[in-house]
Coordinates of C-alpha atoms and ligand atoms in Angstrom, one line a residue:
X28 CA 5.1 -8.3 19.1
X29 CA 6.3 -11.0 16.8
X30 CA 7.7 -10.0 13.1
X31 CA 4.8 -12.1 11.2
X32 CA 1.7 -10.4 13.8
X33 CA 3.1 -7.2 13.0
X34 CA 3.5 -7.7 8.8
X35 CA 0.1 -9.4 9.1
X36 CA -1.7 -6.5 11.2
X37 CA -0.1 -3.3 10.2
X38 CA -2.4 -1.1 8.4
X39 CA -2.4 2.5 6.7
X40 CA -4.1 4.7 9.1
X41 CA -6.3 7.9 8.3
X42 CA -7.5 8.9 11.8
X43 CA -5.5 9.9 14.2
X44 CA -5.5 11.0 17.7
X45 CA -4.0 14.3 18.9
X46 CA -2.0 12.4 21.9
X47 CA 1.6 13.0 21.1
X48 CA 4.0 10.4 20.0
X49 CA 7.2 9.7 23.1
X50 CA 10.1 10.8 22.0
X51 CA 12.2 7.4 22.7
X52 CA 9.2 6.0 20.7
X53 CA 10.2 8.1 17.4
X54 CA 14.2 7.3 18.2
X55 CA 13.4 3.6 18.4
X56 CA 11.6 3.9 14.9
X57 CA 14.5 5.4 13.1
X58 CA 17.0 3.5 14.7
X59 CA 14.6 0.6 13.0
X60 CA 14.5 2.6 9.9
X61 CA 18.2 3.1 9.8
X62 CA 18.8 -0.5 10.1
X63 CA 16.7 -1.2 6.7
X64 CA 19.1 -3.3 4.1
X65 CA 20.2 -1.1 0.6
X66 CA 21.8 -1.9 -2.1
X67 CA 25.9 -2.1 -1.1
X68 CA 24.7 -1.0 2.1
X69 CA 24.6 2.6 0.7
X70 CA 22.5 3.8 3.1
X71 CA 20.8 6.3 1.1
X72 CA 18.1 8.0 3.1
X73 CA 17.6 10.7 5.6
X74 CA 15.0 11.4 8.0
X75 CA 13.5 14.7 8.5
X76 CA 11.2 14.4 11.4
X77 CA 8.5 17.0 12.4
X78 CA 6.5 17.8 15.4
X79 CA 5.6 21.0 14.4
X80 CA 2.2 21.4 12.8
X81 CA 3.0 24.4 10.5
X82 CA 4.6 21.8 8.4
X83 CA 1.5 19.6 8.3
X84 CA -1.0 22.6 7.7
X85 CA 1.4 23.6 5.1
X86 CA 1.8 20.1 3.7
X87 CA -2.0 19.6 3.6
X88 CA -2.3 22.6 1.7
X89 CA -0.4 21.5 -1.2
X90 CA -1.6 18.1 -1.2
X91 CA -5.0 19.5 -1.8
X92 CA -4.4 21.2 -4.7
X93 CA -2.3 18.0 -5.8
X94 CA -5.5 15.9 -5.3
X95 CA -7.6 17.5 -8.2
X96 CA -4.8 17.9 -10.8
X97 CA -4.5 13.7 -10.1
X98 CA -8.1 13.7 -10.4
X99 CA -8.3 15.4 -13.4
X100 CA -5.4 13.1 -15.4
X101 CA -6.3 9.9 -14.0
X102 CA -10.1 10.6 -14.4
X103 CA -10.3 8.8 -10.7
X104 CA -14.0 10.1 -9.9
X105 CA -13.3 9.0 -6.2
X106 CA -10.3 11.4 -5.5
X107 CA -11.9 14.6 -5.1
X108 CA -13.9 13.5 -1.9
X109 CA -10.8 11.9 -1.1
X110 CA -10.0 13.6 2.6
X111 CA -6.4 14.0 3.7
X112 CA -6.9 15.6 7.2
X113 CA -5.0 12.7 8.1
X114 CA -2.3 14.8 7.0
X115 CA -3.2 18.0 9.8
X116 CA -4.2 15.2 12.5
X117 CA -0.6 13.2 12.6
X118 CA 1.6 14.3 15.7
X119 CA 4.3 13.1 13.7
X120 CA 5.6 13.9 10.1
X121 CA 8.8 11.8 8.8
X122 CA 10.2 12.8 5.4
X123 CA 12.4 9.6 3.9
X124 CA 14.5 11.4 1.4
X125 CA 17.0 9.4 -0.9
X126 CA 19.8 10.3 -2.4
X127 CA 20.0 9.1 -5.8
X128 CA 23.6 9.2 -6.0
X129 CA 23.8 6.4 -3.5
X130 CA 23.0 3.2 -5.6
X131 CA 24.4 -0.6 -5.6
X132 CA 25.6 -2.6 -8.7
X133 CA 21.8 -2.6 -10.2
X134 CA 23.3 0.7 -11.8
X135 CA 25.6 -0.9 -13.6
X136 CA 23.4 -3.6 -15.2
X137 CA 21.7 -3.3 -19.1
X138 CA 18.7 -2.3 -16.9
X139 CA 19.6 -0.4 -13.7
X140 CA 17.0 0.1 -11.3
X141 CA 16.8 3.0 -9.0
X142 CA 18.5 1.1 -6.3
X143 CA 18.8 4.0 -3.7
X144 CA 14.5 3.9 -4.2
X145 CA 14.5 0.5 -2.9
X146 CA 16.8 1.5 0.3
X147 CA 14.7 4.3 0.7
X148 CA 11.5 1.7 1.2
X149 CA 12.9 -0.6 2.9
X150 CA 13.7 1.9 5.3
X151 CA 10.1 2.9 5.1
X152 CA 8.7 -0.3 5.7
X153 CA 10.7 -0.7 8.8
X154 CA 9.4 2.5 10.2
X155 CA 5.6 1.1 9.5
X156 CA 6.3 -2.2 11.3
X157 CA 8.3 -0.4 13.7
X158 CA 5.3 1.7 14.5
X159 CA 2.8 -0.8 14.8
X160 CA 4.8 -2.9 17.0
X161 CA 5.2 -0.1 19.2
X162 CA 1.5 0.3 19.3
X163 CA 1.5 3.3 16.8
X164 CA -0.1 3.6 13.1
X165 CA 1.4 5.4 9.8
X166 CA 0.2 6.7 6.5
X167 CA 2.7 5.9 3.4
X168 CA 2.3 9.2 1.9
X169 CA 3.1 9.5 -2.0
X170 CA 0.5 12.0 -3.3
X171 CA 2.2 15.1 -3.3
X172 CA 5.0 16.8 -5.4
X173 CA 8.3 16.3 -4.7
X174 CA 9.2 20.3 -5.4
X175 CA 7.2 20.9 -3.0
X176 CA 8.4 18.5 -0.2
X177 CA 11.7 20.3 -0.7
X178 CA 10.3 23.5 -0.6
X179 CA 8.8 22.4 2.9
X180 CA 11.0 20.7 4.8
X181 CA 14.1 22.5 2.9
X182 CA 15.2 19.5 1.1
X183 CA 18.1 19.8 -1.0
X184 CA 17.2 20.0 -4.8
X185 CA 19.7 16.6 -5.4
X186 CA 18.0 15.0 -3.1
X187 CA 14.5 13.1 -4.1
X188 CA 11.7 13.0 -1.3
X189 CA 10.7 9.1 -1.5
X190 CA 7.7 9.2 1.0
X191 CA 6.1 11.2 3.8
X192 CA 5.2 9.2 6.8
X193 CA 2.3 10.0 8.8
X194 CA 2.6 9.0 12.3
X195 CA 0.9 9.0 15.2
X196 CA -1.9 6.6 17.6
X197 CA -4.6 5.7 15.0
X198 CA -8.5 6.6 16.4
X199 CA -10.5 3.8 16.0
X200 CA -10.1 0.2 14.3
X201 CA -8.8 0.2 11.0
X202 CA -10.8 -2.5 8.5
X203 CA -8.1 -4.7 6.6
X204 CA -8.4 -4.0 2.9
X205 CA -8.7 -7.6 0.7
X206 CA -5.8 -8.8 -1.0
X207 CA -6.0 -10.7 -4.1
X208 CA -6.2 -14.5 -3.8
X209 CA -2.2 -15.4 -2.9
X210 CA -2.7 -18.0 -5.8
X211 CA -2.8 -15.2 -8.4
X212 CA 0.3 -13.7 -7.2
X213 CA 2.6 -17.1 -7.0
X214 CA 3.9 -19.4 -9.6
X215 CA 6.5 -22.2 -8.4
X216 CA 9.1 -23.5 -10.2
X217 CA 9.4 -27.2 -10.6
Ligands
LIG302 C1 4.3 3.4 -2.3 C2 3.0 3.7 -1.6 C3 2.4 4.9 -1.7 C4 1.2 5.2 -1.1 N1 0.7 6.4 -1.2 C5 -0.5 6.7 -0.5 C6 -1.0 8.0 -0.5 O1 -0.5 8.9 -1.1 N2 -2.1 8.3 0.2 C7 -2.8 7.3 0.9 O2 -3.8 7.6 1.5 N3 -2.3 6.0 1.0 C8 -1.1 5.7 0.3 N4 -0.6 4.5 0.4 C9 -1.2 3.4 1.3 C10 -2.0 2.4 0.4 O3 -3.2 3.0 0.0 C11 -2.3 1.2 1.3 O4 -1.0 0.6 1.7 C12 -3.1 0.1 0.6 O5 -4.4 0.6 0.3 C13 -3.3 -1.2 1.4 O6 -3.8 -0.9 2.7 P1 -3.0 -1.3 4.0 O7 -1.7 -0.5 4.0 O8 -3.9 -0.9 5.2 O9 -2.7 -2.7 4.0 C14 0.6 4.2 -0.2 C15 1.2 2.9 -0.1 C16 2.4 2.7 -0.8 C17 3.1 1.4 -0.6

């Protein structure tokens, strides 16, 4: 699949089918993943990668109780009918966890940015497109705590779970959400 097709076409997926992923399928990913650019070349992820649903049941779990304390702060009337079976359904699981001891130059700077945070979603990204190009679909996964994705998956506690990917082969079409007018986003430089 050409690079631009798959950026263009990827999208988050919250239905998936029981078939199990191939194995070579989830190598090919994180050799994709592993090949994501970071800051000095740090390389600050890890991939913890689950086929065993007690982690998603468990997962799920928390991520429900996570969904109305969010409700309840951000006053976002849509989240508590918000369903995250998706979570249950994926074959799949891949935990990106960063560690923020592996940074670039940015940390040096008047303003450092979290530089191992941008690996860690490069790396990410790379593991959606690589997906999709192998005919596979993914969930970015942010809404849960991050004690408790340690607790899970036994994540060190100096170590900082970026994302859950769900993974797996999506059930049904998936409708594009808009994006806003590319004009609003872009100012050139004469
Ligand atoms: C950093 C990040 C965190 C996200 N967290 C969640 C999440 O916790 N739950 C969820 O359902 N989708 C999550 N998403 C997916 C977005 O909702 C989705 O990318 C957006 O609506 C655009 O849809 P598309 O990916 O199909 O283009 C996340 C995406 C990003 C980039």
């Amino acid at each position: 699949m050409d690079a631009i097709e798959a950026l263009l076409n990827r999208r988050s997926c919250r239905k998936f089918t029981s078939q199990p992923v191939e194995k070579e399928k989830i190598m090919k990913i994180l050799e994709c993943a592993n090949f994501a650019p970071s800051p000095a070349n740090k390389q600050p992820w890890e991939f913890i990668v689950t086929t065993n649903s007690k982690y998603n049941m468990e997962l799920q779990k928390r991520v429900e109780t996570i969904k109305e304390k969010v409700a309840e702060k951000s006053g976002w009337k849509w989240l508590p009918a918000f369903r995250v079976d998706f979570i249950t359904e994926a074959p799949v699981l891949i935990v990106v966890s960063g560690d923020p001891d592996r940074n670039g130059a940015e940390q040096f700077l008047d303003e450092p940015s979290k530089g191992y945070e941008h690996g860690c979603c490069a790396a990410i990204e790379n593991i959606l497109l690589a997906a999709h190009s192998l005919g596979l679909a993914t969930l970015w996964l942010s809404l849960f705590e991050k004690r408790d994705a340690r607790d899970i998956f036994g994540i060190d506690e100096k170590q900082d779970p970026v994302a859950i990917i769900c993974l797996g082969y999506p059930q049904g079409p998936i409708t594009a959400p808009t994006r806003k007018d590319l004009a609003t986003k872009v100012r050139f430089l004469d």
